[in-house]
mmCIF file of C-alpha atoms and ligand atoms in Angstrom:
data_model
loop_
_atom_site.group_PDB
_atom_site.id
_atom_site.type_symbol
_atom_site.label_atom_id
_atom_site.label_comp_id
_atom_site.label_asym_id
_atom_site.label_seq_id
_atom_site.Cartn_x
_atom_site.Cartn_y
_atom_site.Cartn_z
ATOM 1 C CA UNK A 1372 0.000 0.000 0.000
ATOM 2 C CA UNK A 1373 1.401 3.409 -0.976
ATOM 3 C CA UNK A 1374 1.689 6.246 1.452
ATOM 4 C CA UNK A 1375 -0.094 9.282 0.091
ATOM 5 C CA UNK A 1376 0.141 12.095 2.569
ATOM 6 C CA UNK A 1377 0.318 15.602 1.132
ATOM 7 C CA UNK A 1378 3.650 17.397 1.629
ATOM 8 C CA UNK A 1379 2.098 20.216 3.617
ATOM 9 C CA UNK A 1380 0.586 17.832 6.141
ATOM 10 C CA UNK A 1381 3.857 16.043 6.766
ATOM 11 C CA UNK A 1382 5.706 19.353 7.174
ATOM 12 C CA UNK A 1383 3.196 20.518 9.762
ATOM 13 C CA UNK A 1384 3.485 17.153 11.441
ATOM 14 C CA UNK A 1385 7.255 17.341 11.758
ATOM 15 C CA UNK A 1386 6.977 20.743 13.461
ATOM 16 C CA UNK A 1387 4.277 19.480 15.824
ATOM 17 C CA UNK A 1388 6.222 16.336 16.621
ATOM 18 C CA UNK A 1389 9.348 18.356 17.349
ATOM 19 C CA UNK A 1390 7.325 20.455 19.783
ATOM 20 C CA UNK A 1391 6.140 17.431 21.750
ATOM 21 C CA UNK A 1392 9.260 15.386 21.701
ATOM 22 C CA UNK A 1393 11.724 18.048 22.782
ATOM 23 C CA UNK A 1394 9.805 18.312 26.026
ATOM 24 C CA UNK A 1395 8.090 21.598 25.406
ATOM 25 C CA UNK A 1396 10.920 24.065 26.067
ATOM 26 C CA UNK A 1397 9.835 26.328 23.245
ATOM 27 C CA UNK A 1398 11.279 29.804 22.888
ATOM 28 C CA UNK A 1399 11.560 32.203 19.996
ATOM 29 C CA UNK A 1400 10.504 31.367 16.477
ATOM 30 C CA UNK A 1401 9.160 27.975 15.449
ATOM 31 C CA UNK A 1402 11.858 25.717 13.990
ATOM 32 C CA UNK A 1403 12.173 25.790 10.227
ATOM 33 C CA UNK A 1404 10.210 22.909 8.691
ATOM 34 C CA UNK A 1405 12.423 20.098 7.494
ATOM 35 C CA UNK A 1406 11.431 17.237 5.269
ATOM 36 C CA UNK A 1407 11.171 14.008 7.255
ATOM 37 C CA UNK A 1408 12.699 10.819 5.852
ATOM 38 C CA UNK A 1409 9.860 8.979 4.162
ATOM 39 C CA UNK A 1410 8.470 6.080 6.154
ATOM 40 C CA UNK A 1411 8.559 2.764 4.302
ATOM 41 C CA UNK A 1412 5.512 0.906 3.052
ATOM 42 C CA UNK A 1413 5.779 -2.316 5.103
ATOM 43 C CA UNK A 1414 5.166 -5.424 2.995
ATOM 44 C CA UNK A 1415 2.059 -7.018 4.537
ATOM 45 C CA UNK A 1416 3.391 -10.382 3.333
ATOM 46 C CA UNK A 1417 6.286 -9.975 5.764
ATOM 47 C CA UNK A 1418 3.919 -9.190 8.634
ATOM 48 C CA UNK A 1419 1.830 -12.238 7.718
ATOM 49 C CA UNK A 1420 4.942 -14.422 7.588
ATOM 50 C CA UNK A 1421 5.614 -13.512 11.229
ATOM 51 C CA UNK A 1422 2.008 -14.425 12.058
ATOM 52 C CA UNK A 1423 2.421 -17.797 10.351
ATOM 53 C CA UNK A 1424 5.468 -18.445 12.523
ATOM 54 C CA UNK A 1425 3.575 -17.490 15.698
ATOM 55 C CA UNK A 1426 0.740 -19.810 14.657
ATOM 56 C CA UNK A 1427 3.225 -22.678 14.119
ATOM 57 C CA UNK A 1428 4.763 -21.986 17.521
ATOM 58 C CA UNK A 1429 1.338 -22.185 19.196
ATOM 59 C CA UNK A 1430 0.455 -25.380 17.319
ATOM 60 C CA UNK A 1431 3.729 -26.989 18.422
ATOM 61 C CA UNK A 1432 3.219 -25.911 22.055
ATOM 62 C CA UNK A 1433 -0.237 -27.069 23.081
ATOM 63 C CA UNK A 1434 -2.193 -24.495 21.077
ATOM 64 C CA UNK A 1435 -1.224 -21.292 22.862
ATOM 65 C CA UNK A 1436 1.555 -18.760 23.527
ATOM 66 C CA UNK A 1437 0.470 -17.891 27.050
ATOM 67 C CA UNK A 1438 2.492 -16.535 29.969
ATOM 68 C CA UNK A 1439 4.542 -19.241 31.669
ATOM 69 C CA UNK A 1440 4.003 -21.763 28.842
ATOM 70 C CA UNK A 1441 6.564 -23.002 26.333
ATOM 71 C CA UNK A 1442 4.790 -21.232 23.468
ATOM 72 C CA UNK A 1443 5.495 -17.844 25.032
ATOM 73 C CA UNK A 1444 9.237 -18.349 25.337
ATOM 74 C CA UNK A 1445 9.370 -19.793 21.794
ATOM 75 C CA UNK A 1446 7.580 -16.655 20.508
ATOM 76 C CA UNK A 1447 10.094 -14.457 22.290
ATOM 77 C CA UNK A 1448 13.027 -16.445 20.900
ATOM 78 C CA UNK A 1449 11.628 -16.046 17.354
ATOM 79 C CA UNK A 1450 11.322 -12.256 17.641
ATOM 80 C CA UNK A 1451 14.679 -11.876 19.404
ATOM 81 C CA UNK A 1452 16.582 -13.856 16.744
ATOM 82 C CA UNK A 1453 15.217 -11.605 13.971
ATOM 83 C CA UNK A 1454 16.200 -8.458 15.885
ATOM 84 C CA UNK A 1455 19.660 -9.712 16.813
ATOM 85 C CA UNK A 1456 20.377 -10.624 13.192
ATOM 86 C CA UNK A 1457 19.271 -7.115 12.121
ATOM 87 C CA UNK A 1458 21.661 -5.322 14.469
ATOM 88 C CA UNK A 1459 19.442 -4.383 17.424
ATOM 89 C CA UNK A 1460 20.684 -4.427 20.991
ATOM 90 C CA UNK A 1461 18.238 -6.764 22.710
ATOM 91 C CA UNK A 1462 17.536 -7.255 26.406
ATOM 92 C CA UNK A 1463 15.351 -9.932 27.983
ATOM 93 C CA UNK A 1464 13.800 -8.782 31.234
ATOM 94 C CA UNK A 1465 12.618 -11.574 33.506
ATOM 95 C CA UNK A 1466 9.835 -11.374 36.107
ATOM 96 C CA UNK A 1467 7.557 -13.712 38.053
ATOM 97 C CA UNK A 1468 3.774 -13.678 37.941
ATOM 98 C CA UNK A 1469 1.371 -16.329 39.263
ATOM 99 C CA UNK A 1470 4.407 -18.443 40.202
ATOM 100 C CA UNK A 1471 5.573 -18.609 36.576
ATOM 101 C CA UNK A 1472 8.498 -16.884 34.903
ATOM 102 C CA UNK A 1473 7.640 -14.157 32.423
ATOM 103 C CA UNK A 1474 9.785 -12.236 29.956
ATOM 104 C CA UNK A 1475 9.789 -8.842 28.269
ATOM 105 C CA UNK A 1476 11.932 -8.299 25.183
ATOM 106 C CA UNK A 1477 13.400 -4.816 24.650
ATOM 107 C CA UNK A 1478 15.235 -3.872 21.443
ATOM 108 C CA UNK A 1479 17.221 -0.660 21.056
ATOM 109 C CA UNK A 1480 18.336 0.666 17.690
ATOM 110 C CA UNK A 1481 21.837 2.081 18.219
ATOM 111 C CA UNK A 1482 22.049 5.859 17.753
ATOM 112 C CA UNK A 1483 19.879 8.894 18.255
ATOM 113 C CA UNK A 1484 19.428 11.040 21.344
ATOM 114 C CA UNK A 1485 18.877 8.627 24.244
ATOM 115 C CA UNK A 1486 17.255 11.456 26.223
ATOM 116 C CA UNK A 1487 14.479 11.429 23.621
ATOM 117 C CA UNK A 1488 13.297 7.870 23.235
ATOM 118 C CA UNK A 1489 10.431 7.007 20.901
ATOM 119 C CA UNK A 1490 9.164 3.637 22.068
ATOM 120 C CA UNK A 1491 6.712 1.240 20.386
ATOM 121 C CA UNK A 1492 5.390 -1.949 21.949
ATOM 122 C CA UNK A 1493 2.910 -4.777 21.885
ATOM 123 C CA UNK A 1494 2.103 -7.746 24.090
ATOM 124 C CA UNK A 1495 3.469 -11.035 22.848
ATOM 125 C CA UNK A 1496 1.511 -13.376 25.143
ATOM 126 C CA UNK A 1497 -1.792 -15.015 24.242
ATOM 127 C CA UNK A 1498 -4.518 -16.272 26.542
ATOM 128 C CA UNK A 1499 -4.346 -20.011 27.304
ATOM 129 C CA UNK A 1500 -7.490 -20.647 25.218
ATOM 130 C CA UNK A 1501 -5.819 -20.185 21.845
ATOM 131 C CA UNK A 1502 -2.894 -19.067 19.687
ATOM 132 C CA UNK A 1503 -3.625 -15.326 19.973
ATOM 133 C CA UNK A 1504 -2.966 -14.345 16.377
ATOM 134 C CA UNK A 1505 -5.050 -11.174 16.279
ATOM 135 C CA UNK A 1506 -4.613 -10.740 20.083
ATOM 136 C CA UNK A 1507 -1.785 -10.014 19.864
ATOM 137 C CA UNK A 1508 0.299 -11.635 17.168
ATOM 138 C CA UNK A 1509 -0.931 -8.780 14.960
ATOM 139 C CA UNK A 1510 0.642 -5.979 17.004
ATOM 140 C CA UNK A 1511 3.742 -8.068 17.750
ATOM 141 C CA UNK A 1512 4.338 -8.854 14.067
ATOM 142 C CA UNK A 1513 3.780 -5.250 12.948
ATOM 143 C CA UNK A 1514 6.145 -3.850 15.580
ATOM 144 C CA UNK A 1515 8.721 -6.479 14.575
ATOM 145 C CA UNK A 1516 8.412 -5.643 10.871
ATOM 146 C CA UNK A 1517 8.714 -1.912 11.652
ATOM 147 C CA UNK A 1518 11.923 -2.568 13.576
ATOM 148 C CA UNK A 1519 13.270 -4.700 10.724
ATOM 149 C CA UNK A 1520 12.420 -1.902 8.276
ATOM 150 C CA UNK A 1521 14.437 0.523 10.427
ATOM 151 C CA UNK A 1522 17.411 -1.816 10.024
ATOM 152 C CA UNK A 1523 16.842 -2.482 6.284
ATOM 153 C CA UNK A 1524 16.755 1.233 5.507
ATOM 154 C CA UNK A 1525 19.484 1.996 8.058
ATOM 155 C CA UNK A 1526 17.261 4.768 9.371
ATOM 156 C CA UNK A 1527 19.256 7.166 11.558
ATOM 157 C CA UNK A 1528 16.718 9.381 13.298
ATOM 158 C CA UNK A 1529 17.470 12.300 15.583
ATOM 159 C CA UNK A 1530 15.698 10.570 18.446
ATOM 160 C CA UNK A 1531 16.418 7.117 19.833
ATOM 161 C CA UNK A 1532 14.220 4.193 18.818
ATOM 162 C CA UNK A 1533 13.198 1.415 21.207
ATOM 163 C CA UNK A 1534 10.821 -1.483 20.588
ATOM 164 C CA UNK A 1535 9.247 -3.795 23.172
ATOM 165 C CA UNK A 1536 7.327 -7.058 23.355
ATOM 166 C CA UNK A 1537 5.550 -7.503 26.679
ATOM 167 C CA UNK A 1538 4.896 -10.644 28.657
ATOM 168 C CA UNK A 1539 1.829 -11.389 30.763
ATOM 169 C CA UNK A 1540 -0.417 -8.609 29.430
ATOM 170 C CA UNK A 1541 -3.317 -11.023 29.646
ATOM 171 C CA UNK A 1542 -2.728 -11.334 33.409
ATOM 172 C CA UNK A 1543 -3.208 -7.577 33.821
ATOM 173 C CA UNK A 1544 -0.364 -5.784 32.004
ATOM 174 C CA UNK A 1545 2.171 -7.422 34.309
ATOM 175 C CA UNK A 1546 5.219 -7.214 32.026
ATOM 176 C CA UNK A 1547 4.779 -3.606 30.904
ATOM 177 C CA UNK A 1548 4.127 -2.470 34.487
ATOM 178 C CA UNK A 1549 7.249 -4.314 35.613
ATOM 179 C CA UNK A 1550 9.276 -2.517 32.926
ATOM 180 C CA UNK A 1551 7.962 0.950 33.803
ATOM 181 C CA UNK A 1552 8.501 0.337 37.533
ATOM 182 C CA UNK A 1553 12.051 -0.826 36.846
ATOM 183 C CA UNK A 1554 13.025 2.452 35.113
ATOM 184 C CA UNK A 1555 15.058 5.047 36.981
ATOM 185 C CA UNK A 1556 13.479 8.491 37.171
ATOM 186 C CA UNK A 1557 15.937 9.698 34.512
ATOM 187 C CA UNK A 1558 15.214 6.795 32.154
ATOM 188 C CA UNK A 1559 11.482 7.263 32.632
ATOM 189 C CA UNK A 1560 11.625 10.937 31.699
ATOM 190 C CA UNK A 1561 13.830 10.093 28.707
ATOM 191 C CA UNK A 1562 10.852 8.389 27.028
ATOM 192 C CA UNK A 1563 9.235 11.031 24.830
ATOM 193 C CA UNK A 1564 6.338 8.822 23.866
ATOM 194 C CA UNK A 1565 5.061 5.245 23.969
ATOM 195 C CA UNK A 1566 3.001 3.815 21.082
ATOM 196 C CA UNK A 1567 0.943 0.660 21.775
ATOM 197 C CA UNK A 1568 -0.379 -1.890 19.286
ATOM 198 C CA UNK A 1569 -2.821 -4.467 20.653
ATOM 199 C CA UNK A 1570 -5.213 -6.130 18.141
ATOM 200 C CA UNK A 1571 -4.687 -4.408 14.796
ATOM 201 C CA UNK A 1572 -5.889 -7.058 12.328
ATOM 202 C CA UNK A 1573 -9.418 -7.766 13.554
ATOM 203 C CA UNK A 1574 -11.461 -9.778 11.022
ATOM 204 C CA UNK A 1575 -14.402 -7.319 11.032
ATOM 205 C CA UNK A 1576 -12.238 -4.264 11.580
ATOM 206 C CA UNK A 1577 -12.729 -0.779 12.890
ATOM 207 C CA UNK A 1578 -10.061 1.915 12.812
ATOM 208 C CA UNK A 1579 -9.604 3.236 16.317
ATOM 209 C CA UNK A 1580 -6.905 5.719 17.350
ATOM 210 C CA UNK A 1581 -6.193 6.092 21.063
ATOM 211 C CA UNK A 1582 -7.573 9.419 22.245
ATOM 212 C CA UNK A 1583 -4.590 10.343 24.386
ATOM 213 C CA UNK A 1584 -1.469 12.394 23.663
ATOM 214 C CA UNK A 1585 -2.645 14.931 21.024
ATOM 215 C CA UNK A 1586 0.515 14.865 18.923
ATOM 216 C CA UNK A 1587 0.644 11.086 18.687
ATOM 217 C CA UNK A 1588 -3.078 10.918 17.964
ATOM 218 C CA UNK A 1589 -2.744 13.573 15.256
ATOM 219 C CA UNK A 1590 0.127 11.678 13.653
ATOM 220 C CA UNK A 1591 -1.963 8.528 13.246
ATOM 221 C CA UNK A 1592 -4.993 10.504 12.071
ATOM 222 C CA UNK A 1593 -2.901 12.300 9.451
ATOM 223 C CA UNK A 1594 -1.883 8.920 8.044
ATOM 224 C CA UNK A 1595 -5.440 7.579 7.832
ATOM 225 C CA UNK A 1596 -6.744 10.859 6.413
ATOM 226 C CA UNK A 1597 -4.174 10.474 3.638
ATOM 227 C CA UNK A 1598 -5.657 7.063 2.848
ATOM 228 C CA UNK A 1599 -9.186 8.488 2.961
ATOM 229 C CA UNK A 1600 -10.139 6.295 5.917
ATOM 230 C CA UNK A 1601 -12.267 7.580 8.795
ATOM 231 C CA UNK A 1602 -11.123 6.801 12.327
ATOM 232 C CA UNK A 1603 -12.841 6.867 15.695
ATOM 233 C CA UNK A 1604 -11.235 7.763 19.001
ATOM 234 C CA UNK A 1605 -10.447 4.788 21.229
ATOM 235 C CA UNK A 1606 -11.318 5.605 24.823
ATOM 236 C CA UNK A 1607 -12.591 2.241 26.074
ATOM 237 C CA UNK A 1608 -8.982 1.012 25.959
ATOM 238 C CA UNK A 1609 -7.824 3.276 28.792
ATOM 239 C CA UNK A 1610 -6.424 0.802 31.257
ATOM 240 C CA UNK A 1611 -6.978 -2.204 28.996
ATOM 241 C CA UNK A 1612 -3.546 -2.566 27.482
ATOM 242 C CA UNK A 1613 0.163 -1.930 27.974
ATOM 243 C CA UNK A 1614 0.032 1.827 27.419
ATOM 244 C CA UNK A 1615 -1.661 2.185 30.829
ATOM 245 C CA UNK A 1616 1.468 1.816 32.998
ATOM 246 C CA UNK A 1617 3.251 4.372 30.779
ATOM 247 C CA UNK A 1618 0.354 6.809 30.959
ATOM 248 C CA UNK A 1619 0.193 6.382 34.745
ATOM 249 C CA UNK A 1620 3.904 7.286 34.899
ATOM 250 C CA UNK A 1621 3.233 10.533 33.016
ATOM 251 C CA UNK A 1622 4.627 9.378 29.662
ATOM 252 C CA UNK A 1623 2.727 10.533 26.527
ATOM 253 C CA UNK A 1624 0.951 7.553 24.950
ATOM 254 C CA UNK A 1625 -0.968 6.639 21.819
ATOM 255 C CA UNK A 1626 -1.829 3.623 19.737
ATOM 256 C CA UNK A 1627 -4.079 1.780 17.326
ATOM 257 C CA UNK A 1628 -6.843 -0.805 17.779
ATOM 258 C CA UNK A 1629 -9.157 -2.574 15.318
ATOM 259 C CA UNK A 1630 -11.711 -3.836 17.847
ATOM 260 C CA UNK A 1631 -12.338 -6.803 20.125
ATOM 261 C CA UNK A 1632 -15.649 -8.225 21.387
ATOM 262 C CA UNK A 1633 -17.760 -5.088 20.919
ATOM 263 C CA UNK A 1634 -20.372 -5.133 18.145
ATOM 264 C CA UNK A 1635 -19.883 -3.124 14.935
ATOM 265 C CA UNK A 1636 -22.774 -0.682 14.491
ATOM 266 C CA UNK A 1637 -24.556 0.027 11.207
ATOM 267 C CA UNK A 1638 -22.890 3.443 11.059
ATOM 268 C CA UNK A 1639 -19.472 1.841 11.519
ATOM 269 C CA UNK A 1640 -20.165 -0.765 8.812
ATOM 270 C CA UNK A 1641 -21.254 2.053 6.484
ATOM 271 C CA UNK A 1642 -17.895 3.816 6.780
ATOM 272 C CA UNK A 1643 -15.568 0.836 7.202
ATOM 273 C CA UNK A 1644 -17.337 -2.022 5.480
ATOM 274 C CA UNK A 1645 -17.629 -5.379 7.164
ATOM 275 C CA UNK A 1646 -20.661 -6.706 9.025
ATOM 276 C CA UNK A 1647 -22.849 -4.682 11.359
ATOM 277 C CA UNK A 1648 -24.327 -6.481 14.344
ATOM 278 C CA UNK A 1649 -21.247 -8.676 14.537
ATOM 279 C CA UNK A 1650 -18.210 -8.347 16.829
ATOM 280 C CA UNK A 1651 -15.048 -6.722 15.497
ATOM 281 C CA UNK A 1652 -13.343 -9.942 16.588
ATOM 282 C CA UNK A 1653 -15.753 -12.784 17.325
ATOM 283 C CA UNK A 1654 -12.759 -15.006 18.190
ATOM 284 C CA UNK A 1655 -11.483 -12.640 20.880
ATOM 285 C CA UNK A 1656 -9.771 -14.743 23.599
ATOM 286 C CA UNK A 1657 -10.957 -17.954 21.916
ATOM 287 C CA UNK A 1658 -9.371 -20.992 20.282
ATOM 288 C CA UNK A 1659 -10.402 -19.630 16.858
ATOM 289 C CA UNK A 1660 -8.013 -16.647 17.113
ATOM 290 C CA UNK A 1661 -5.825 -18.352 14.509
ATOM 291 C CA UNK A 1662 -4.014 -17.130 11.405
ATOM 292 C CA UNK A 1663 -7.390 -17.132 9.596
ATOM 293 C CA UNK A 1664 -8.710 -14.594 12.133
ATOM 294 C CA UNK A 1665 -7.004 -11.670 10.390
ATOM 295 C CA UNK A 1666 -8.222 -9.016 7.974
ATOM 296 C CA UNK A 1667 -5.224 -8.426 5.717
ATOM 297 C CA UNK A 1668 -6.288 -4.913 4.717
ATOM 298 C CA UNK A 1669 -6.602 -3.765 8.324
ATOM 299 C CA UNK A 1670 -3.288 -5.396 9.193
ATOM 300 C CA UNK A 1671 -1.601 -3.701 6.223
ATOM 301 C CA UNK A 1672 -3.016 -0.234 6.942
ATOM 302 C CA UNK A 1673 -2.286 -0.367 10.666
ATOM 303 C CA UNK A 1674 1.258 -1.668 10.135
ATOM 304 C CA UNK A 1675 1.927 1.141 7.642
ATOM 305 C CA UNK A 1676 0.437 3.676 10.092
ATOM 306 C CA UNK A 1677 2.752 2.320 12.787
ATOM 307 C CA UNK A 1678 5.829 2.789 10.597
ATOM 308 C CA UNK A 1679 4.628 6.257 9.554
ATOM 309 C CA UNK A 1680 4.262 7.317 13.204
ATOM 310 C CA UNK A 1681 7.651 5.914 14.232
ATOM 311 C CA UNK A 1682 9.364 7.743 11.375
ATOM 312 C CA UNK A 1683 7.448 11.000 11.836
ATOM 313 C CA UNK A 1684 7.861 11.223 15.603
ATOM 314 C CA UNK A 1685 11.559 10.369 15.650
ATOM 315 C CA UNK A 1686 13.023 12.318 12.719
HETATM 316 N N1 LIG B 1892 -5.519 -6.979 25.324
HETATM 317 C C1 LIG B 1892 -6.791 -6.310 25.527
HETATM 318 C C2 LIG B 1892 -7.655 -7.234 26.352
HETATM 319 O O1 LIG B 1892 -7.536 -8.445 26.196
HETATM 320 C C3 LIG B 1892 -7.467 -6.080 24.213
HETATM 321 C C4 LIG B 1892 -8.408 -4.980 24.247
HETATM 322 C C5 LIG B 1892 -9.703 -5.020 24.528
HETATM 323 C C6 LIG B 1892 -8.055 -3.650 23.977
HETATM 324 N N2 LIG B 1892 -10.227 -3.786 24.434
HETATM 325 C C7 LIG B 1892 -9.248 -2.934 24.111
HETATM 326 C C8 LIG B 1892 -6.871 -3.013 23.635
HETATM 327 C C9 LIG B 1892 -9.241 -1.573 23.880
HETATM 328 C C10 LIG B 1892 -6.880 -1.650 23.420
HETATM 329 C C11 LIG B 1892 -8.060 -0.955 23.531
HETATM 330 O O2 LIG B 1892 -8.439 -6.777 27.153
HETATM 331 ZN ZN1 ZN B 1893 -6.265 -10.118 25.097
#
């Protein structure tokens, strides 16, 4: 899918992003607009290839990728190997929850101002009921492919890029909370923004943008406006995914969501297509959340929006 955002919009965006991400110490004239490096169009086939691997991992490990089960650690090993081969500095952070060992994976792209960290993350664990391909293989695969695109293009942004895959989200955002609590005050304030991706390929999709930090929200909306796609603000998600611990620590947050067990209304079906009166994801937290439980168009658009936001907010 081609990015088609008008030049004027991206120039305005770069100025706005610079305002947020420098921490707000604005004096004198606005900075001169600079052209941002163009974000890549992520091949959706690559994102789907990661999903196929996560499905195989679940199948080989009792049908799930849940916290404390072998399928979780195998998922983490898959993602980590890709990142290590691409030149990321990876860290595995271990914690205990419900008497089982959990793991977060953190990947830093060398370079950029480490006092201005643009961080993107997704939870890598599934529920025990199924393989968790939309929830949340979709976000995990899109964040992975974005990171790999950073390496492929040797993107050298002004700010520092960090990517994360969280453990034990399904037990109440345990891994992401552990990470935020483990940060020193200085390292916490070094995070300019955290972008969260949890369920972005729902089979009967909606296009929801977290209604939180205005600059991050505007960045995502600019992307979808360029595609001619309407979005709705996501507010129900407050506290329902891994952005919550960041938000509670005072870090600006944003993210994307294509819907879970709520029912698509007639008005939503009119603007987005799909089936009204049916859940956005009827397989939410079920055994049928397999690699067939994905809308490729939604996955493609949301993955491209993710890459666009990472590039725009870090340049
Ligand atoms: N992981 C979340 C959960 O299982 C998924 C979810 C439901 C969600 N509703 C949301 C994520 C709203 C973001 C926003 O509860
Ligand atoms: Zn879930």
